[in-house]
Amino acid sequence: MNSTSRLLPVPDFFNPDLVSQIYRVPYQSRAIDAAEWSQHHKLQPAKSDRSSLGLLLIDVQNTFCLPEFELFVGGSSGMGAVEDNIRLCQFIYRHLGMITEVIPTLDSHHAVQIFHPVFWQNQAGEPPQPLTTIHLAEVEEGTWQVNPSLGYGFQGGLEQLQQHVLHYVRQLSHDGKYPLTIWPYHGMLGGLGHALVSAVEDAIFFHSVARQSYAKFQLKGDNPLTENYSVLSPEVLTTVNHQSLAQKNTELIDKLLNFERLLIAGQAKSHCVAWTVDNLLTEILERDPQLARKIYLLEDCMSPVAIPGVVDFTPEANVAFEKFAVAGMNRLLAQIRMY
């Protein structure tokens, strides 16, 4: 048992109507609230937990979670990420005494990256529209090419960059991953879209003070030459010359698998959540398949990418999560009590 296995009330300051809004968390007054809350409910520091419970929050950022931002994950209801985050915040507050540590990930991008429009152009010199899918054959045939103005910024110049993109889409195809998608500019470092949803940040801060627990933030996705849906590994690890392009986050993998139980929530279910869990499952199967039993997927705190009339990854998400369940992972709803 941890400091308390009781379900706690949700603090009065939490307002579900603000989950879709940006606001400044009043850190000093909130810290006072958290300390008083901890004393009133007899919470102990997280370090005293007898059974460690980790909460991995994947990309709960404005860029994915607020309707007016670039890649809002509407899911089947059209307001998926907002509804997910209402449940997520309530879950954190109610299970405050059980959650040992929160690990939020942040999708972190620059303008010039392989999945953004400025990186590519067609034979007329025009960039692809957001949500364009670039297939291997289109790169091989020259339908889509690297923007030649970008060659100067990369080691080896334009020729090396052209070789890399061909190798890249071939590797995606060979590994059975999603084909290269050109996403709207999103998760831009230093921008409002990069920030955590305010209500979720509020809940994480409250937990940190109430339980005297570090929140271990993880940045991912700033390598210009590969996508990084998963926080545990980029989509492609090597260059065309078989040199290292990026590396697995082995330190985080070890940390996650050291928890007695690990909860996972975030956005989007079909992409960054699915690929993170899939990478984690690969590690589990290599180490001990029984470790899958300690993973809990909060399915009503995540939604798939689904844009009416454009693209819908719901079927892919369903297939992935069925695979995870067969492997022994637990599919959970946020109102289910953890103890």
CSV table of C-alpha atoms in Angstrom, one decimal:
chain,number,residue,atom,x,y,z
A,1,MET,CA,0.0,0.0,0.0
A,2,ASN,CA,1.1,3.6,-0.6
A,3,SER,CA,0.5,6.6,1.7
A,4,THR,CA,-3.2,6.3,1.2
A,5,SER,CA,-5.2,3.8,-0.9
A,6,ARG,CA,-8.4,5.7,-0.4
A,7,LEU,CA,-9.9,7.6,-3.3
A,8,LEU,CA,-9.6,11.2,-2.5
A,9,PRO,CA,-12.0,14.0,-3.4
A,10,VAL,CA,-11.2,16.3,-6.3
A,11,PRO,CA,-10.1,19.7,-5.0
A,12,ASP,CA,-12.6,22.5,-5.3
A,13,PHE,CA,-10.2,24.6,-7.5
A,14,PHE,CA,-10.5,22.0,-10.3
A,15,ASN,CA,-13.0,23.3,-12.9
A,16,PRO,CA,-13.7,20.9,-15.9
A,17,ASP,CA,-14.7,23.9,-18.0
A,18,LEU,CA,-11.1,25.2,-17.8
A,19,VAL,CA,-9.6,22.0,-19.3
A,20,SER,CA,-10.1,23.4,-22.8
A,21,GLN,CA,-8.5,26.7,-21.8
A,22,ILE,CA,-5.0,28.2,-21.3
A,23,TYR,CA,-4.4,29.7,-17.9
A,24,ARG,CA,-1.5,30.5,-15.7
A,25,VAL,CA,-1.1,28.0,-12.8
A,26,PRO,CA,-0.8,30.1,-9.6
A,27,TYR,CA,2.2,28.1,-8.3
A,28,GLN,CA,2.7,29.7,-4.9
A,29,SER,CA,-1.0,29.6,-3.8
A,30,ARG,CA,-1.4,26.1,-5.4
A,31,ALA,CA,1.7,24.9,-3.4
A,32,ILE,CA,0.1,26.1,-0.2
A,33,ASP,CA,-3.1,24.3,-1.2
A,34,ALA,CA,-1.2,21.1,-1.9
A,35,ALA,CA,0.6,21.2,1.4
A,36,GLU,CA,-2.6,21.7,3.3
A,37,TRP,CA,-4.3,18.9,1.3
A,38,SER,CA,-1.5,16.6,2.1
A,39,GLN,CA,-1.7,17.3,5.8
A,40,HIS,CA,-5.5,17.0,5.8
A,41,HIS,CA,-5.5,13.7,4.0
A,42,LYS,CA,-2.4,12.4,5.8
A,43,LEU,CA,-0.4,11.9,2.6
A,44,GLN,CA,3.2,10.7,2.9
A,45,PRO,CA,6.1,11.6,0.7
A,46,ALA,CA,6.3,9.5,-2.4
A,47,LYS,CA,9.6,8.0,-1.3
A,48,SER,CA,7.8,6.1,1.4
A,49,ASP,CA,5.5,4.2,-1.1
A,50,ARG,CA,5.7,0.5,-0.5
A,51,SER,CA,4.5,-0.2,-4.0
A,52,SER,CA,5.6,2.2,-6.8
A,53,LEU,CA,3.0,3.4,-9.2
A,54,GLY,CA,4.2,5.4,-12.2
A,55,LEU,CA,2.0,7.6,-14.5
A,56,LEU,CA,3.4,8.1,-18.0
A,57,LEU,CA,1.6,11.0,-19.6
A,58,ILE,CA,2.3,11.1,-23.3
A,59,ASP,CA,2.2,14.5,-25.1
A,60,VAL,CA,-0.7,16.0,-23.1
A,61,GLN,CA,0.1,19.4,-24.8
A,62,ASN,CA,-1.9,22.2,-26.2
A,63,THR,CA,-0.9,21.3,-29.7
A,64,PHE,CA,-2.8,18.0,-29.5
A,65,CYS,CA,-5.4,18.7,-26.8
A,66,LEU,CA,-7.0,22.1,-27.4
A,67,PRO,CA,-9.5,22.5,-30.3
A,68,GLU,CA,-8.0,25.7,-31.7
A,69,PHE,CA,-4.5,24.3,-31.9
A,70,GLU,CA,-2.7,22.6,-34.8
A,71,LEU,CA,-3.3,18.8,-34.3
A,72,PHE,CA,-6.2,18.6,-32.0
A,73,VAL,CA,-7.1,15.0,-31.4
A,74,GLY,CA,-10.9,15.0,-31.6
A,75,GLY,CA,-11.4,11.3,-31.7
A,76,SER,CA,-14.8,9.8,-32.4
A,77,SER,CA,-16.7,12.4,-30.4
A,78,GLY,CA,-15.0,15.4,-31.9
A,79,MET,CA,-13.9,16.6,-28.5
A,80,GLY,CA,-11.8,13.6,-27.5
A,81,ALA,CA,-8.7,15.1,-26.0
A,82,VAL,CA,-10.6,17.6,-23.9
A,83,GLU,CA,-12.9,14.9,-22.5
A,84,ASP,CA,-9.9,12.6,-22.0
A,85,ASN,CA,-8.1,15.3,-20.0
A,86,ILE,CA,-11.1,16.0,-17.7
A,87,ARG,CA,-11.0,12.3,-16.8
A,88,LEU,CA,-7.2,12.4,-16.5
A,89,CYS,CA,-7.1,15.3,-14.1
A,90,GLN,CA,-9.9,13.8,-11.9
A,91,PHE,CA,-8.0,10.5,-11.9
A,92,ILE,CA,-4.7,12.2,-10.8
A,93,TYR,CA,-6.5,14.0,-7.9
A,94,ARG,CA,-8.5,11.0,-6.8
A,95,HIS,CA,-5.4,8.7,-6.8
A,96,LEU,CA,-3.0,11.3,-5.5
A,97,GLY,CA,-1.9,9.1,-2.6
A,98,MET,CA,-1.2,6.1,-4.8
A,99,ILE,CA,0.7,7.7,-7.7
A,100,THR,CA,4.4,7.7,-6.8
A,101,GLU,CA,5.7,9.6,-9.8
A,102,VAL,CA,4.5,11.4,-12.9
A,103,ILE,CA,6.5,11.3,-16.2
A,104,PRO,CA,5.2,13.7,-18.8
A,105,THR,CA,6.5,13.6,-22.3
A,106,LEU,CA,6.7,16.6,-24.6
A,107,ASP,CA,6.7,16.5,-28.4
A,108,SER,CA,9.3,19.1,-29.2
A,109,HIS,CA,9.8,20.3,-32.8
A,110,HIS,CA,11.5,22.9,-35.0
A,111,ALA,CA,10.1,24.2,-38.4
A,112,VAL,CA,12.6,22.3,-40.5
A,113,GLN,CA,12.0,18.6,-39.9
A,114,ILE,CA,11.4,15.7,-42.2
A,115,PHE,CA,7.6,15.6,-41.4
A,116,HIS,CA,7.0,19.4,-41.9
A,117,PRO,CA,6.0,21.0,-45.2
A,118,VAL,CA,9.1,23.2,-45.7
A,119,PHE,CA,11.3,20.0,-45.9
A,120,TRP,CA,9.7,18.8,-49.2
A,121,GLN,CA,8.6,20.1,-52.6
A,122,ASN,CA,7.1,18.6,-55.7
A,123,GLN,CA,8.5,19.0,-59.3
A,124,ALA,CA,6.8,22.5,-59.5
A,125,GLY,CA,8.6,23.6,-56.3
A,126,GLU,CA,5.5,23.5,-54.2
A,127,PRO,CA,5.5,22.1,-50.6
A,128,PRO,CA,3.1,19.4,-49.7
A,129,GLN,CA,-0.1,20.2,-47.9
A,130,PRO,CA,-0.4,19.2,-44.2
A,131,LEU,CA,-1.6,15.6,-43.8
A,132,THR,CA,-0.1,14.6,-47.2
A,133,THR,CA,1.2,11.0,-47.1
A,134,ILE,CA,4.6,10.5,-48.9
A,135,HIS,CA,5.0,6.9,-50.1
A,136,LEU,CA,8.2,5.2,-51.0
A,137,ALA,CA,7.4,5.1,-54.7
A,138,GLU,CA,6.8,8.8,-54.8
A,139,VAL,CA,10.3,9.5,-53.5
A,140,GLU,CA,11.9,7.0,-55.8
A,141,GLU,CA,10.1,8.5,-58.8
A,142,GLY,CA,10.9,12.1,-57.7
A,143,THR,CA,7.3,13.1,-57.2
A,144,TRP,CA,8.4,14.4,-53.8
A,145,GLN,CA,11.9,15.7,-53.3
A,146,VAL,CA,13.9,17.4,-50.6
A,147,ASN,CA,13.7,21.2,-50.6
A,148,PRO,CA,17.1,22.0,-52.3
A,149,SER,CA,17.5,25.2,-50.2
A,150,LEU,CA,17.9,23.1,-47.1
A,151,GLY,CA,21.0,21.2,-48.2
A,152,TYR,CA,23.4,23.7,-46.8
A,153,GLY,CA,22.3,23.1,-43.2
A,154,PHE,CA,23.1,19.4,-43.1
A,155,GLN,CA,26.4,17.6,-43.1
A,156,GLY,CA,27.1,16.2,-46.5
A,157,GLY,CA,24.9,18.8,-48.2
A,158,LEU,CA,21.9,18.3,-50.5
A,159,GLU,CA,23.1,15.0,-52.1
A,160,GLN,CA,23.5,13.4,-48.7
A,161,LEU,CA,20.1,14.7,-47.6
A,162,GLN,CA,18.5,13.2,-50.7
A,163,GLN,CA,20.1,9.9,-50.0
A,164,HIS,CA,18.8,10.0,-46.5
A,165,VAL,CA,15.2,10.7,-47.3
A,166,LEU,CA,15.1,7.8,-49.8
A,167,HIS,CA,16.7,5.5,-47.1
A,168,TYR,CA,14.3,6.9,-44.6
A,169,VAL,CA,11.0,6.1,-46.4
A,170,ARG,CA,12.5,2.7,-47.4
A,171,GLN,CA,13.2,1.9,-43.8
A,172,LEU,CA,9.6,2.9,-42.8
A,173,SER,CA,8.2,0.6,-45.4
A,174,HIS,CA,10.6,-2.2,-44.6
A,175,ASP,CA,9.8,-2.1,-40.8
A,176,GLY,CA,6.0,-2.0,-41.4
A,177,LYS,CA,5.6,1.5,-39.9
A,178,TYR,CA,3.2,4.2,-40.9
A,179,PRO,CA,4.3,5.9,-44.2
A,180,LEU,CA,5.7,9.4,-43.8
A,181,THR,CA,3.0,11.9,-43.0
A,182,ILE,CA,3.5,15.6,-43.5
A,183,TRP,CA,2.0,17.1,-40.3
A,184,PRO,CA,1.0,20.7,-39.7
A,185,TYR,CA,3.7,22.6,-37.9
A,186,HIS,CA,3.1,21.6,-34.3
A,187,GLY,CA,4.7,21.2,-30.9
A,188,MET,CA,7.0,24.1,-31.7
A,189,LEU,CA,9.7,24.6,-29.1
A,190,GLY,CA,9.1,27.9,-27.2
A,191,GLY,CA,5.5,28.2,-28.5
A,192,LEU,CA,2.2,27.9,-26.7
A,193,GLY,CA,1.4,24.6,-28.5
A,194,HIS,CA,4.5,23.0,-26.9
A,195,ALA,CA,3.2,23.6,-23.3
A,196,LEU,CA,1.3,21.1,-21.3
A,197,VAL,CA,-2.5,21.6,-21.1
A,198,SER,CA,-2.9,24.1,-18.2
A,199,ALA,CA,-5.3,21.9,-16.2
A,200,VAL,CA,-2.9,18.9,-16.5
A,201,GLU,CA,0.1,21.0,-15.6
A,202,ASP,CA,-1.9,22.2,-12.5
A,203,ALA,CA,-2.6,18.6,-11.5
A,204,ILE,CA,1.0,17.5,-12.0
A,205,PHE,CA,2.3,20.5,-9.9
A,206,PHE,CA,-0.2,19.7,-7.2
A,207,HIS,CA,0.9,16.1,-7.1
A,208,SER,CA,4.6,17.1,-6.9
A,209,VAL,CA,4.1,19.3,-3.9
A,210,ALA,CA,1.5,17.1,-2.1
A,211,ARG,CA,3.6,14.0,-2.5
A,212,GLN,CA,7.0,15.7,-2.6
A,213,SER,CA,7.7,13.9,-5.9
A,214,TYR,CA,9.8,15.0,-8.9
A,215,ALA,CA,7.9,15.1,-12.2
A,216,LYS,CA,10.4,13.6,-14.7
A,217,PHE,CA,9.8,15.5,-17.9
A,218,GLN,CA,10.9,13.9,-21.2
A,219,LEU,CA,11.5,15.8,-24.4
A,220,LYS,CA,11.3,14.0,-27.7
A,221,GLY,CA,11.1,14.7,-31.4
A,222,ASP,CA,13.7,17.4,-32.1
A,223,ASN,CA,15.9,15.4,-34.5
A,224,PRO,CA,15.3,16.9,-37.9
A,225,LEU,CA,15.9,13.7,-39.8
A,226,THR,CA,13.4,11.3,-38.1
A,227,GLU,CA,9.9,11.1,-36.7
A,228,ASN,CA,9.7,10.3,-33.0
A,229,TYR,CA,6.2,9.1,-32.2
A,230,SER,CA,7.5,7.0,-29.3
A,231,VAL,CA,9.3,8.6,-26.4
A,232,LEU,CA,11.3,5.4,-26.2
A,233,SER,CA,12.7,5.3,-29.7
A,234,PRO,CA,12.7,7.3,-33.0
A,235,GLU,CA,11.1,5.8,-36.1
A,236,VAL,CA,14.5,5.3,-37.8
A,237,LEU,CA,17.7,4.7,-35.9
A,238,THR,CA,20.4,4.7,-38.6
A,239,THR,CA,21.6,6.7,-41.6
A,240,VAL,CA,21.9,5.5,-45.1
A,241,ASN,CA,25.6,4.7,-44.3
A,242,HIS,CA,24.5,2.6,-41.2
A,243,GLN,CA,25.8,5.2,-38.8
A,244,SER,CA,23.7,6.1,-35.7
A,245,LEU,CA,21.0,8.7,-36.4
A,246,ALA,CA,19.3,8.5,-33.0
A,247,GLN,CA,19.2,6.1,-30.1
A,248,LYS,CA,16.6,4.3,-27.9
A,249,ASN,CA,15.9,6.0,-24.6
A,250,THR,CA,17.2,3.0,-22.6
A,251,GLU,CA,17.4,5.0,-19.3
A,252,LEU,CA,13.6,5.7,-19.5
A,253,ILE,CA,12.8,2.1,-20.6
A,254,ASP,CA,14.6,0.8,-17.5
A,255,LYS,CA,12.8,3.4,-15.3
A,256,LEU,CA,9.4,2.5,-16.5
A,257,LEU,CA,9.9,-1.2,-16.1
A,258,ASN,CA,11.1,-0.8,-12.6
A,259,PHE,CA,7.8,0.5,-11.3
A,260,GLU,CA,5.6,-2.1,-9.6
A,261,ARG,CA,2.7,-0.8,-11.8
A,262,LEU,CA,2.8,1.6,-14.7
A,263,LEU,CA,-0.2,3.7,-15.9
A,264,ILE,CA,-0.1,5.1,-19.4
A,265,ALA,CA,-2.4,7.9,-20.8
A,266,GLY,CA,-2.0,10.7,-23.4
A,267,GLN,CA,-2.3,11.6,-27.1
A,268,ALA,CA,-2.8,10.3,-29.6
A,269,LYS,CA,-3.8,6.8,-29.0
A,270,SER,CA,-3.1,5.8,-32.6
A,271,HIS,CA,0.3,7.4,-32.8
A,272,CYS,CA,2.6,8.5,-29.9
A,273,VAL,CA,0.8,6.4,-27.3
A,274,ALA,CA,0.6,3.3,-29.6
A,275,TRP,CA,4.2,3.5,-30.7
A,276,THR,CA,5.4,4.1,-27.1
A,277,VAL,CA,3.5,1.1,-25.8
A,278,ASP,CA,4.6,-1.0,-28.7
A,279,ASN,CA,8.3,-0.1,-28.1
A,280,LEU,CA,7.8,-0.9,-24.4
A,281,LEU,CA,6.2,-4.3,-25.3
A,282,THR,CA,9.2,-5.1,-27.5
A,283,GLU,CA,11.5,-4.5,-24.5
A,284,ILE,CA,9.2,-6.5,-22.2
A,285,LEU,CA,9.2,-9.5,-24.6
A,286,GLU,CA,13.0,-9.5,-24.7
A,287,ARG,CA,13.4,-9.3,-20.9
A,288,ASP,CA,10.4,-11.1,-19.4
A,289,PRO,CA,6.9,-11.4,-21.0
A,290,GLN,CA,5.3,-11.4,-17.5
A,291,LEU,CA,6.3,-7.7,-17.1
A,292,ALA,CA,3.4,-6.9,-19.4
A,293,ARG,CA,1.0,-7.6,-16.5
A,294,LYS,CA,2.3,-4.4,-14.7
A,295,ILE,CA,1.2,-2.1,-17.5
A,296,TYR,CA,-2.2,-0.4,-17.3
A,297,LEU,CA,-3.6,1.5,-20.3
A,298,LEU,CA,-6.0,4.3,-19.3
A,299,GLU,CA,-8.1,4.0,-22.5
A,300,ASP,CA,-10.6,6.7,-21.7
A,301,CYS,CA,-7.8,9.2,-21.2
A,302,MET,CA,-6.6,8.9,-24.9
A,303,SER,CA,-8.1,9.2,-28.3
A,304,PRO,CA,-7.0,8.3,-31.9
A,305,VAL,CA,-6.3,10.7,-34.7
A,306,ALA,CA,-9.6,11.0,-36.6
A,307,ILE,CA,-10.3,13.9,-38.9
A,308,PRO,CA,-13.7,13.5,-40.6
A,309,GLY,CA,-13.4,13.2,-44.4
A,310,VAL,CA,-9.5,13.3,-44.2
A,311,VAL,CA,-8.1,10.4,-42.2
A,312,ASP,CA,-9.1,8.1,-39.4
A,313,PHE,CA,-6.6,5.9,-37.5
A,314,THR,CA,-9.2,4.4,-35.1
A,315,PRO,CA,-8.9,0.9,-36.7
A,316,GLU,CA,-5.1,1.0,-36.4
A,317,ALA,CA,-5.4,2.0,-32.8
A,318,ASN,CA,-7.9,-0.8,-32.0
A,319,VAL,CA,-5.6,-3.4,-33.6
A,320,ALA,CA,-2.6,-2.2,-31.6
A,321,PHE,CA,-4.4,-2.2,-28.3
A,322,GLU,CA,-5.8,-5.6,-28.9
A,323,LYS,CA,-2.3,-6.8,-29.4
A,324,PHE,CA,-1.2,-5.2,-26.1
A,325,ALA,CA,-4.1,-6.9,-24.3
A,326,VAL,CA,-3.2,-10.3,-25.7
A,327,ALA,CA,0.4,-9.7,-24.5
A,328,GLY,CA,-0.9,-9.3,-20.9
A,329,MET,CA,-1.3,-5.5,-20.6
A,330,ASN,CA,-4.4,-4.2,-18.7
A,331,ARG,CA,-7.0,-2.0,-20.4
A,332,LEU,CA,-8.5,0.2,-17.8
A,333,LEU,CA,-11.0,3.1,-17.4
A,334,ALA,CA,-10.1,6.1,-15.3
A,335,GLN,CA,-12.9,5.6,-12.8
A,336,ILE,CA,-11.6,2.2,-11.8
A,337,ARG,CA,-9.9,2.3,-8.4
A,338,MET,CA,-6.2,1.5,-8.3
A,339,TYR,CA,-4.9,-0.1,-5.1
